[in-house]
Amino acid sequence: MNRLDLVVVGAGFAGMYTLHRARGLGLSVRVFEAAGGVGGTWYWNRYPGARCDVESMEYSYQFDEALQQEWRWSERFATQPEILRYANHVADRFDLRKDIRFDTRVLSAIFADKRWIVRTDRGDEVSAQFLVMATGCLSCANRPDAGGLDSFAGPIYHTGEWPHEEPDFTGKRVGVIGTGSSAIQSIPILAGRARTLTVFQRTANYTVPANNAPLDPDFVARIKADYRAFRARNSLQINAFGSNMPRSSIPARALTPGERRAALEARWEYGGLFFLGAFGDLLLDKAANDEAAEFVRGKIRGIVRDPAVAELLSPKQVIGCKRLCVDTDYYATFNRPNVRLVDISETGIDEVTPRGVRVDGASHELDALVFATGFDAMTGTLLRIDIRGRDGRTLKDAWRAGPRTYLGLSVAGFPNLFLVTGPGSPSVLTNMIVSIEQHVNWIADCIARLRAQGRAAIEARPEAQEAWVEHVNAVAGRTLYTQCNSWYVGANIPGKKRVFMPLLGFPDYVTKCDEVVAKGYEGFDIS
Ligand SMILES: Cc1cc2nc3c(=O)[nH]c(=O)nc-3n(C[C@H](O)[C@H](O)[C@H](O)COP(=O)(O)OP(=O)(O)OC[C@H]3O[C@@H](n4cnc5c(N)ncnc54)[C@H](O)[C@@H]3O)c2cc1C
């Protein structure tokens, strides 16, 4: 059996950077990746309109000054093909591919005799001292179990597993199931390609315009003149991005109605996720949140001509509680004569038939079906792998009551196993590349320290983990995030234990991670 220092699972931005850092430490390392190339999310999510919601100048690595200086983004919000080109550029630049085994899925990782034994679907069996799960938070496509699905005569797609050859929807009647972020990005484009587009909506989601545009060379030059300082300012934001339009510190109640309206209007015009920063308490105070939510509903009524459709598209829940979406022409798409919105909030889908979808007894004839139903977020990908720690205990069993981690990095009972952006870390509430780099640096520094001190193993203490889980819950409990059925709490997956999984507040989190190190890896047992 091949003996390695480190196995990494996944070659998205997390796995690629882990490999780079591991090489720098002189570790023997192998990366296993189920996909045929690097890029993770941006390899799989090739659906029309797929795009980043964090601005391009921020959604990239910062570990190498030459890399961030030389790469040129073309638009304010980068498209999936451009981000995938960037990932491939990084792989070329740092010669990463030679240590990555593509088209290879890890099936199990078992801790035995102080080492991790990793097995894959291609028959690999390797052992490693350390194991890094860079498997992604949004990498386990959720295909709801609609009855009759197998009988459907046409092609079925999932936005998160989009084919490499773009399907031709010309002259086709296309159905989209779901109205989350991927649906909101793809629907305006699909509507322009298909003969008819039928959108099946369970829950209306809030979306704000991207106001995307080509990047202004002067703006780029200003950032590149001191990229490091720009990155540092962004890392001090609660979500680790957006220092050019920071969250207001003023609570809504301290403003007059006119000032509140102007703040919301300015953010709507500016475009993007910054909308949620209009008031300091937008995600803390229900009245402040109600005002922002009603503002968006007003915009929907102003854009969508049919009042009944506008009403159906108007979300009722707390705004920002489900991930806010960012769009280009989403609401206006419902003014097109070839687009129909079908409400499935009460009835769900009766069944899929060979010729379409039946809802509440009515048949909708379709030639192709697109599932835009998201992911089993944060835990799904990990729990698909047979991971067994000390004494043969499975991760599935350890997380029976919901995911439990220390710092989102480590799990008690699973020595030398590290998660990148795991549950209990800021992860999906942040610019994820920033979170990924912070995690990978922490992990690499930890491994370097252990080796320098001649130590073999590190493991979270159960009591530190319990205190951390409580802390994550307490932080979430002070916000409005827990007040709706979102994938942040696992509500999109039937039977999944409801736990608010990410931690709000990147800067405080970084401080905590640094303190843990400064106190000799407080909360960990080192042997
Ligand atoms: C449509 C979409 C839009 C997004 N937009 C944004 C955004 O605007 N801003 C933002 O910050 N983040 C965004 N994200 C989140 C995005 O996932 C992260 O930004 C980032 O790309 C995650 O990188 P990663 O390497 O951690 O995980 P991923 O990119 O998910 O990579 C994980 C890799 O692990 C592989 N893998 C998993 N299990 C196994 C296994 N058992 N064996 C082998 N390989 C395995 C997968 O194939 C995958 O390639 C978006 C996600 C999606 C899906």
Coordinates of C-alpha atoms and ligand atoms in Angstrom, one line a residue:
M1 CA 0.0 0.0 0.0
N2 CA 1.3 3.4 -1.0
R3 CA 2.2 5.4 2.2
L4 CA 1.8 9.1 2.1
D5 CA 1.9 12.0 4.5
L6 CA -1.3 13.5 3.3
V7 CA -4.4 12.6 1.2
V8 CA -6.7 15.4 0.0
V9 CA -10.2 14.7 -1.3
G10 CA -11.4 17.2 -3.9
A11 CA -9.6 19.5 -6.3
G12 CA -11.7 22.6 -6.2
F13 CA -10.2 25.8 -4.8
A14 CA -9.7 24.2 -1.4
G15 CA -8.0 21.0 -2.6
M16 CA -5.8 22.9 -5.1
Y17 CA -4.5 25.2 -2.4
T18 CA -4.0 22.4 0.1
L19 CA -1.9 20.6 -2.4
H20 CA 0.2 23.7 -3.1
R21 CA 0.8 24.3 0.6
A22 CA 1.5 20.6 1.3
R23 CA 4.2 20.6 -1.4
G24 CA 5.7 23.7 0.2
L25 CA 6.0 21.7 3.5
G26 CA 7.7 18.9 1.6
L27 CA 4.9 16.4 2.3
S28 CA 4.1 13.5 0.1
V29 CA 0.6 14.1 -1.1
R30 CA -2.1 12.7 -3.3
V31 CA -5.3 14.4 -4.3
F32 CA -8.3 12.4 -5.4
E33 CA -11.0 14.2 -7.5
A34 CA -14.2 12.7 -8.8
A35 CA -14.4 15.2 -11.7
G36 CA -12.3 15.1 -14.9
G37 CA -10.6 18.4 -14.1
V38 CA -9.9 21.0 -11.4
G39 CA -12.3 23.8 -10.3
G40 CA -14.9 21.9 -8.2
T41 CA -18.1 23.9 -8.2
W42 CA -17.1 25.7 -11.4
Y43 CA -16.3 22.4 -13.1
W44 CA -19.8 20.9 -12.3
N45 CA -22.1 23.9 -12.5
R46 CA -22.0 24.7 -16.2
Y47 CA -25.6 25.7 -16.5
P48 CA -26.5 28.7 -18.6
G49 CA -26.0 31.9 -16.6
A50 CA -23.9 30.3 -13.8
R51 CA -21.9 33.2 -12.3
C52 CA -20.3 34.3 -9.1
D53 CA -22.1 36.6 -6.7
V54 CA -18.9 37.9 -5.1
E55 CA -17.1 40.4 -7.2
S56 CA -14.3 39.1 -9.4
M57 CA -11.6 41.2 -7.9
E58 CA -12.3 39.5 -4.6
Y59 CA -13.3 35.9 -5.7
S60 CA -9.8 34.7 -6.3
Y61 CA -6.7 33.5 -4.4
Q62 CA -4.6 36.1 -2.6
F63 CA -1.7 33.8 -1.5
D64 CA 0.5 34.7 -4.5
E65 CA 1.0 38.4 -5.4
A66 CA 2.2 37.6 -8.9
L67 CA -0.9 35.4 -9.6
Q68 CA -3.3 38.1 -8.5
Q69 CA -1.5 40.7 -10.5
E70 CA -1.3 38.8 -13.7
W71 CA -4.9 37.4 -13.9
R72 CA -7.4 39.6 -15.6
W73 CA -11.1 39.4 -15.0
S74 CA -13.4 40.8 -17.6
E75 CA -16.6 41.5 -15.7
R76 CA -17.7 42.7 -12.3
F77 CA -19.2 39.3 -11.6
A78 CA -17.3 36.5 -13.3
T79 CA -19.1 33.8 -15.3
Q80 CA -18.6 30.1 -14.7
P81 CA -16.4 29.6 -17.8
E82 CA -14.1 32.4 -16.7
I83 CA -13.7 31.1 -13.2
L84 CA -13.0 27.6 -14.5
R85 CA -10.3 29.1 -16.8
Y86 CA -8.9 30.8 -13.7
A87 CA -8.8 27.5 -11.8
N88 CA -7.0 25.8 -14.8
H89 CA -4.6 28.7 -15.0
V90 CA -3.7 28.2 -11.3
A91 CA -3.3 24.4 -11.9
D92 CA -0.9 25.1 -14.8
R93 CA 1.0 27.8 -13.0
F94 CA 1.7 25.7 -9.9
D95 CA 1.9 22.4 -11.9
L96 CA -0.8 20.9 -9.7
R97 CA -2.2 18.2 -11.9
K98 CA 0.6 15.7 -11.6
D99 CA -0.4 15.0 -8.0
I100 CA -4.2 14.9 -8.7
R101 CA -5.9 11.6 -9.6
F102 CA -9.0 12.7 -11.6
D103 CA -12.1 10.8 -12.4
T104 CA -11.6 9.0 -9.1
R105 CA -14.1 9.1 -6.2
V106 CA -13.1 8.3 -2.6
L107 CA -15.4 5.8 -1.2
S108 CA -14.0 5.3 2.3
A109 CA -11.5 6.7 4.7
I110 CA -10.8 4.5 7.8
F111 CA -8.6 5.4 10.7
A112 CA -6.6 2.3 11.7
D113 CA -3.2 1.9 13.4
K114 CA -2.8 5.7 13.6
R115 CA -3.2 6.2 9.8
W116 CA -6.0 6.9 7.4
I117 CA -6.6 4.2 4.9
V118 CA -8.3 5.7 1.8
R119 CA -10.0 3.6 -0.9
T120 CA -11.4 4.8 -4.2
D121 CA -13.8 3.6 -6.9
R122 CA -10.8 2.9 -9.1
G123 CA -9.3 0.4 -6.7
D124 CA -6.7 2.8 -5.2
E125 CA -5.8 2.0 -1.6
V126 CA -3.4 4.4 0.1
S127 CA -2.5 5.2 3.7
A128 CA -1.8 8.7 5.0
Q129 CA -0.9 10.3 8.3
F130 CA -3.2 13.2 7.6
L131 CA -6.5 13.5 5.7
V132 CA -8.0 16.8 4.4
M133 CA -11.6 16.8 3.2
A134 CA -11.7 19.5 0.6
T135 CA -15.0 18.1 -0.7
G136 CA -17.0 21.4 -0.9
C137 CA -20.1 22.6 0.8
L138 CA -22.3 22.6 -2.3
S139 CA -21.1 19.6 -4.1
C140 CA -23.8 17.0 -3.4
A141 CA -26.6 17.6 -5.9
N142 CA -30.1 17.3 -4.4
R143 CA -32.4 15.4 -6.8
P144 CA -35.8 15.3 -5.1
D145 CA -37.6 12.0 -5.3
A146 CA -40.4 12.9 -7.7
G147 CA -42.6 9.9 -8.4
G148 CA -42.5 8.7 -12.0
L149 CA -39.2 10.4 -12.8
D150 CA -37.8 7.4 -14.6
S151 CA -40.8 7.4 -16.9
F152 CA -40.0 10.8 -18.4
A153 CA -39.4 10.5 -22.1
G154 CA -37.1 13.5 -22.5
P155 CA -33.7 14.4 -21.1
I156 CA -33.4 15.4 -17.4
Y157 CA -30.7 17.8 -16.2
H158 CA -29.5 19.0 -12.8
T159 CA -27.9 22.5 -12.8
G160 CA -25.2 21.1 -10.4
E161 CA -24.2 18.3 -12.9
W162 CA -24.7 20.1 -16.2
P163 CA -23.4 18.3 -19.3
H164 CA -20.2 19.5 -21.0
E165 CA -22.0 19.7 -24.3
E166 CA -24.6 22.4 -24.0
P167 CA -28.1 21.0 -24.6
D168 CA -30.0 22.5 -27.5
F169 CA -33.4 23.7 -26.2
T170 CA -34.4 25.4 -29.5
G171 CA -38.1 24.7 -30.1
K172 CA -38.4 22.7 -26.9
R173 CA -40.9 22.9 -24.0
V174 CA -38.6 23.1 -21.0
G175 CA -39.6 22.8 -17.3
V176 CA -37.5 24.1 -14.4
I177 CA -38.1 22.7 -11.0
G178 CA -36.9 25.1 -8.2
T179 CA -36.4 28.8 -7.8
G180 CA -33.2 29.1 -5.8
S181 CA -30.0 30.8 -6.9
S182 CA -29.2 28.4 -9.9
A183 CA -32.7 28.7 -11.2
I184 CA -32.7 32.4 -10.9
Q185 CA -29.5 32.7 -12.8
S186 CA -30.5 30.2 -15.6
I187 CA -34.2 31.0 -16.1
P188 CA -33.7 34.3 -18.0
I189 CA -31.3 32.6 -20.4
L190 CA -33.3 29.4 -20.8
A191 CA -36.4 31.5 -21.5
G192 CA -34.6 33.0 -24.5
R193 CA -33.6 29.6 -25.9
A194 CA -36.7 27.4 -25.3
R195 CA -40.0 27.5 -27.1
T196 CA -41.8 27.6 -23.7
L197 CA -40.4 27.6 -20.2
T198 CA -42.5 26.4 -17.3
V199 CA -41.2 27.2 -13.8
F200 CA -42.4 25.1 -10.9
Q201 CA -42.0 27.2 -7.7
R202 CA -42.3 25.9 -4.2
T203 CA -41.0 28.9 -2.4
A204 CA -40.4 32.4 -3.9
N205 CA -36.9 33.7 -3.2
Y206 CA -35.7 37.2 -2.9
T207 CA -33.3 38.3 -5.6
V208 CA -31.6 41.6 -6.3
P209 CA -30.2 42.8 -9.6
A210 CA -26.5 42.2 -10.2
N211 CA -26.0 45.3 -12.3
N212 CA -23.2 43.5 -13.8
A213 CA -20.8 45.3 -16.2
P214 CA -17.4 45.0 -17.8
L215 CA -14.7 45.8 -15.3
D216 CA -13.4 49.4 -15.5
P217 CA -9.6 49.3 -16.1
D218 CA -9.1 52.3 -13.7
F219 CA -11.0 50.5 -10.9
V220 CA -8.8 47.4 -11.5
A221 CA -5.6 49.4 -11.6
R222 CA -6.5 51.1 -8.3
I223 CA -7.0 47.7 -6.6
K224 CA -3.9 46.2 -8.1
A225 CA -1.8 49.1 -7.0
D226 CA -2.2 47.7 -3.5
Y227 CA -4.1 44.4 -3.7
R228 CA -2.8 43.3 -0.3
A229 CA -4.5 46.2 1.5
F230 CA -7.7 45.7 -0.5
R231 CA -7.7 42.0 0.6
A232 CA -7.0 43.0 4.2
R233 CA -10.0 45.5 4.2
N234 CA -12.3 42.8 2.8
S235 CA -11.2 40.3 5.5
L236 CA -12.4 42.7 8.1
Q237 CA -15.9 42.6 6.8
I238 CA -18.4 40.3 8.6
N239 CA -18.8 38.1 5.4
A240 CA -15.1 38.6 4.3
F241 CA -16.0 40.6 1.2
G242 CA -17.3 44.0 0.1
S243 CA -15.2 46.7 1.6
N244 CA -16.0 48.9 -1.3
M245 CA -19.7 48.9 -0.1
P246 CA -19.5 48.0 3.5
R247 CA -22.5 47.1 5.7
S248 CA -24.0 50.2 7.2
S249 CA -23.5 50.4 11.0
I250 CA -26.6 52.5 11.4
P251 CA -29.7 50.6 12.6
A252 CA -32.9 51.2 10.6
R253 CA -34.7 52.9 13.5
A254 CA -32.1 55.6 13.6
L255 CA -33.1 56.7 10.1
T256 CA -36.2 58.6 8.9
P257 CA -38.5 56.7 6.5
G258 CA -37.1 58.8 3.6
E259 CA -33.5 57.9 4.6
R260 CA -34.3 54.2 4.9
R261 CA -35.9 54.2 1.4
A262 CA -32.9 56.1 0.0
A263 CA -30.5 53.6 1.6
L264 CA -32.4 50.6 0.1
E265 CA -32.7 52.3 -3.3
A266 CA -28.9 53.1 -3.4
R267 CA -28.1 49.4 -2.6
W268 CA -30.6 48.1 -5.2
E269 CA -29.0 50.4 -7.8
Y270 CA -25.4 49.4 -6.8
G271 CA -26.4 45.7 -7.3
G272 CA -25.5 42.5 -5.6
L273 CA -25.5 41.0 -2.1
F274 CA -24.6 44.4 -0.6
F275 CA -28.3 45.0 -0.4
L276 CA -28.4 43.2 2.9
G277 CA -26.0 45.8 4.3
A278 CA -28.4 48.7 3.9
F279 CA -29.1 48.8 7.7
G280 CA -26.8 47.7 10.5
D281 CA -29.6 45.6 11.9
L282 CA -31.2 44.3 8.7
L283 CA -30.5 40.7 9.8
L284 CA -31.0 41.3 13.5
D285 CA -34.3 43.3 13.8
K286 CA -37.5 42.0 12.3
A287 CA -38.9 45.5 11.7
A288 CA -35.8 46.6 9.8
N289 CA -35.9 43.3 7.8
D290 CA -39.6 43.8 7.0
E291 CA -38.9 47.1 5.5
A292 CA -36.2 45.8 3.2
A293 CA -38.4 42.8 2.3
E294 CA -41.4 45.1 1.4
F295 CA -39.0 47.2 -0.7
V296 CA -38.1 44.2 -2.8
R297 CA -41.8 43.2 -3.1
G298 CA -42.5 46.7 -4.3
K299 CA -39.8 46.3 -7.0
I300 CA -41.4 43.0 -8.1
R301 CA -44.8 44.6 -8.4
G302 CA -43.2 47.4 -10.5
I303 CA -41.4 44.9 -12.9
V304 CA -43.9 42.1 -13.3
R305 CA -46.9 43.2 -15.3
D306 CA -49.4 40.4 -14.3
P307 CA -50.4 41.2 -10.6
A308 CA -51.1 37.6 -9.9
V309 CA -47.7 36.5 -11.1
A310 CA -46.1 39.3 -9.2
E311 CA -47.8 38.2 -6.0
L312 CA -46.7 34.6 -6.5
L313 CA -43.1 35.7 -7.1
S314 CA -43.2 37.8 -3.9
P315 CA -41.4 36.1 -1.0
K316 CA -43.0 36.3 2.4
Q317 CA -40.1 35.1 4.6
V318 CA -37.4 37.1 6.3
I319 CA -35.1 38.5 3.6
G320 CA -31.5 37.1 3.8
C321 CA -32.6 34.2 5.9
K322 CA -32.4 32.0 2.8
R323 CA -29.3 32.9 0.7
L324 CA -30.1 36.1 -1.1
C325 CA -30.0 35.6 -4.9
V326 CA -28.4 37.9 -7.4
D327 CA -29.9 38.1 -10.9
T328 CA -29.9 39.6 -14.4
D329 CA -33.5 40.2 -15.6
Y330 CA -35.1 37.4 -13.5
Y331 CA -38.4 39.1 -12.6
A332 CA -38.7 40.7 -16.1
T333 CA -38.5 37.2 -17.6
F334 CA -42.0 36.5 -16.3
N335 CA -43.4 39.2 -18.7
R336 CA -42.3 37.0 -21.6
P337 CA -45.3 35.3 -23.4
N338 CA -43.4 31.9 -23.4
V339 CA -42.8 31.8 -19.6
R340 CA -45.3 30.3 -17.1
L341 CA -45.0 30.2 -13.3
V342 CA -46.7 27.2 -11.6
D343 CA -47.2 27.3 -7.9
I344 CA -46.4 24.0 -6.2
S345 CA -46.2 25.4 -2.6
E346 CA -49.3 23.7 -1.4
T347 CA -49.5 20.6 -3.6
G348 CA -45.9 19.7 -4.6
I349 CA -45.7 17.8 -7.8
D350 CA -48.2 14.9 -8.2
E351 CA -45.9 13.0 -10.5
V352 CA -43.6 13.1 -13.5
T353 CA -45.2 11.4 -16.5
P354 CA -43.6 10.3 -19.8
R355 CA -44.8 13.6 -21.3
G356 CA -44.3 16.1 -18.6
V357 CA -45.3 17.0 -15.0
R358 CA -48.6 16.8 -13.3
V359 CA -49.5 19.4 -10.6
D360 CA -52.7 19.4 -8.7
G361 CA -54.3 17.2 -11.4
A362 CA -53.2 19.5 -14.3
S363 CA -50.7 18.2 -16.9
H364 CA -47.8 20.4 -18.1
E365 CA -46.4 18.9 -21.3
L366 CA -42.6 19.1 -21.5
D367 CA -39.7 18.0 -23.7
A368 CA -36.9 18.5 -21.2
L369 CA -36.8 18.9 -17.4
V370 CA -34.2 20.9 -15.5
F371 CA -33.8 20.3 -11.7
A372 CA -32.5 23.5 -10.1
T373 CA -33.0 22.0 -6.7
G374 CA -29.7 22.8 -5.1
F375 CA -27.5 20.6 -2.8
D376 CA -27.4 18.6 0.3
A377 CA -25.3 21.4 1.7
M378 CA -22.3 21.2 4.0
T379 CA -22.7 17.6 5.2
G380 CA -24.1 15.7 2.2
T381 CA -20.8 15.1 0.4
L382 CA -18.9 14.1 3.5
L383 CA -21.6 11.7 4.7
R384 CA -21.6 10.0 1.3
I385 CA -18.1 8.8 2.1
D386 CA -17.7 6.0 4.6
I387 CA -15.5 7.9 7.1
R388 CA -14.6 6.0 10.3
G389 CA -12.5 7.4 13.1
R390 CA -11.1 6.0 16.3
D391 CA -12.7 2.7 17.5
G392 CA -14.5 2.4 14.1
R393 CA -17.0 5.1 14.9
T394 CA -18.6 6.5 11.7
L395 CA -19.0 10.2 10.9
K396 CA -22.6 9.5 10.2
D397 CA -23.0 8.2 13.7
A398 CA -21.0 11.1 15.3
W399 CA -23.3 13.6 13.4
R400 CA -26.6 11.8 14.0
A401 CA -27.9 14.8 15.8
G402 CA -26.5 17.2 13.3
P403 CA -22.9 18.1 12.4
R404 CA -20.6 18.7 15.4
T405 CA -17.1 20.1 14.9
Y406 CA -14.5 22.1 16.7
L407 CA -14.0 25.4 14.7
G408 CA -15.5 23.7 11.7
L409 CA -12.1 22.2 11.1
S410 CA -11.9 19.1 13.2
V411 CA -14.2 16.4 14.7
A412 CA -13.7 14.8 18.1
G413 CA -12.9 11.1 17.6
F414 CA -11.4 11.7 14.1
P415 CA -7.6 12.3 14.7
N416 CA -5.6 14.1 11.9
L417 CA -8.8 14.6 9.9
F418 CA -9.3 18.2 8.8
L419 CA -12.4 19.7 7.1
V420 CA -12.1 22.8 4.9
T421 CA -14.9 25.3 5.5
G422 CA -16.8 22.6 7.4
P423 CA -20.1 23.2 9.4
G424 CA -19.4 25.4 12.3
S425 CA -17.1 27.7 10.3
P426 CA -18.1 30.9 8.4
S427 CA -17.9 29.1 5.1
V428 CA -21.0 29.7 3.0
L429 CA -21.7 33.0 4.7
T430 CA -18.5 34.4 3.3
N431 CA -16.4 34.9 0.2
M432 CA -15.5 31.3 0.2
I433 CA -12.1 31.6 -1.3
V434 CA -11.1 33.8 1.6
S435 CA -12.4 31.2 4.0
I436 CA -10.7 28.4 2.1
E437 CA -7.3 30.1 2.3
Q438 CA -7.7 30.9 6.0
H439 CA -8.6 27.2 6.7
V440 CA -5.9 25.7 4.5
N441 CA -3.2 28.0 6.0
W442 CA -4.4 27.0 9.5
I443 CA -4.2 23.3 8.6
A444 CA -0.9 23.5 6.9
D445 CA 0.7 25.5 9.7
C446 CA -0.7 23.0 12.2
I447 CA 0.8 20.0 10.3
A448 CA 4.1 21.9 10.0
R449 CA 4.1 22.6 13.8
L450 CA 3.3 18.9 14.6
R451 CA 6.2 17.7 12.5
A452 CA 8.6 20.2 13.8
Q453 CA 7.8 19.1 17.4
G454 CA 7.9 15.4 16.5
R455 CA 4.3 14.9 17.3
A456 CA 2.1 12.4 15.4
A457 CA -1.5 13.3 16.0
I458 CA -4.0 16.1 16.8
E459 CA -7.6 15.7 17.8
A460 CA -10.4 18.0 19.0
R461 CA -11.4 17.4 22.6
P462 CA -15.1 16.5 23.0
E463 CA -15.7 19.3 25.5
A464 CA -14.1 22.0 23.3
Q465 CA -16.3 20.7 20.4
E466 CA -19.5 20.9 22.5
A467 CA -18.7 24.4 23.6
W468 CA -18.0 25.4 20.0
V469 CA -21.4 23.9 18.8
E470 CA -23.1 25.9 21.5
H471 CA -21.3 29.1 20.5
V472 CA -22.3 28.6 16.8
N473 CA -25.9 28.1 17.8
A474 CA -25.8 31.1 20.2
V475 CA -24.4 33.4 17.4
A476 CA -27.1 32.2 15.0
G477 CA -29.8 32.6 17.6
R478 CA -29.1 36.4 17.9
T479 CA -29.9 36.8 14.2
L480 CA -32.9 36.3 11.9
Y481 CA -31.0 33.5 10.0
T482 CA -32.8 30.8 11.9
Q483 CA -36.3 32.0 11.1
C484 CA -36.9 30.2 7.9
N485 CA -36.6 26.9 6.1
S486 CA -33.2 27.3 4.4
W487 CA -30.5 25.0 3.2
Y488 CA -28.3 26.7 5.9
V489 CA -30.4 24.6 8.4
G490 CA -30.7 21.6 6.1
A491 CA -34.5 22.2 5.6
N492 CA -34.3 21.3 1.8
I493 CA -33.4 17.7 2.5
P494 CA -36.2 15.5 3.9
G495 CA -35.2 13.9 7.3
K496 CA -32.0 16.1 7.7
K497 CA -31.5 17.2 11.2
R498 CA -32.2 21.0 11.5
V499 CA -29.1 22.8 12.7
F500 CA -27.9 26.2 11.6
M501 CA -24.6 25.0 10.1
P502 CA -22.4 28.0 9.2
L503 CA -21.0 30.6 11.7
L504 CA -21.7 34.3 11.2
G505 CA -18.7 36.6 11.6
F506 CA -15.4 36.0 9.7
P507 CA -13.1 38.4 11.6
D508 CA -14.1 37.1 15.1
Y509 CA -13.7 33.6 13.8
V510 CA -10.1 34.3 12.5
T511 CA -9.3 35.8 15.9
K512 CA -10.5 32.7 17.6
C513 CA -8.5 30.4 15.4
D514 CA -5.4 32.4 16.0
E515 CA -6.0 32.4 19.7
V516 CA -6.3 28.6 19.7
V517 CA -2.9 28.3 18.1
A518 CA -1.3 31.0 20.4
K519 CA -2.5 28.9 23.4
G520 CA -0.8 25.8 22.1
Y521 CA -3.8 24.4 20.2
E522 CA -6.3 25.0 23.0
G523 CA -9.1 22.5 22.8
F524 CA -7.0 19.9 21.0
D525 CA -5.2 16.8 22.3
I526 CA -1.8 16.5 20.7
S527 CA 0.2 13.3 21.0
Ligands
LIG1 C1 -23.8 27.7 -8.4 C2 -22.9 28.1 -7.3 C3 -22.5 29.4 -7.2 C4 -21.7 29.8 -6.2 N1 -21.4 31.1 -6.0 C5 -20.5 31.5 -5.0 C6 -20.2 32.9 -4.8 O1 -20.8 33.8 -5.5 N2 -19.3 33.2 -3.9 C7 -18.8 32.3 -3.1 O2 -17.9 32.7 -2.2 N3 -19.0 31.0 -3.2 C8 -19.9 30.6 -4.2 N4 -20.2 29.3 -4.3 C9 -19.6 28.3 -3.4 C10 -18.5 27.5 -4.0 O3 -18.8 26.2 -3.8 C11 -17.2 28.0 -3.3 O4 -16.9 29.3 -3.6 C12 -15.9 27.2 -3.8 O5 -15.8 27.0 -5.2 C13 -15.8 25.9 -3.0 O6 -14.6 25.3 -3.3 P1 -14.2 23.9 -2.6 O7 -12.9 23.5 -3.2 O8 -14.3 24.1 -1.2 O9 -15.4 22.9 -3.0 P2 -15.9 22.5 -4.5 O10 -15.6 23.5 -5.5 O11 -17.3 22.0 -4.3 O12 -14.9 21.2 -4.8 C14 -15.1 20.0 -4.1 C15 -14.6 18.9 -5.0 O13 -14.5 17.7 -4.3 C16 -14.9 16.7 -5.1 N5 -15.3 15.6 -4.3 C17 -16.4 15.5 -3.5 N6 -16.5 14.3 -2.9 C18 -15.5 13.6 -3.5 C19 -15.1 12.2 -3.3 N7 -15.8 11.4 -2.5 N8 -14.1 11.7 -4.0 C20 -13.4 12.6 -4.9 N9 -13.7 13.9 -5.1 C21 -14.8 14.3 -4.4 C22 -16.0 17.3 -6.0 O14 -16.0 16.6 -7.2 C23 -15.5 18.7 -6.2 O15 -14.8 18.9 -7.4 C24 -21.1 28.9 -5.3 C25 -21.5 27.5 -5.4 C26 -22.4 27.2 -6.4 C27 -22.7 25.7 -6.5

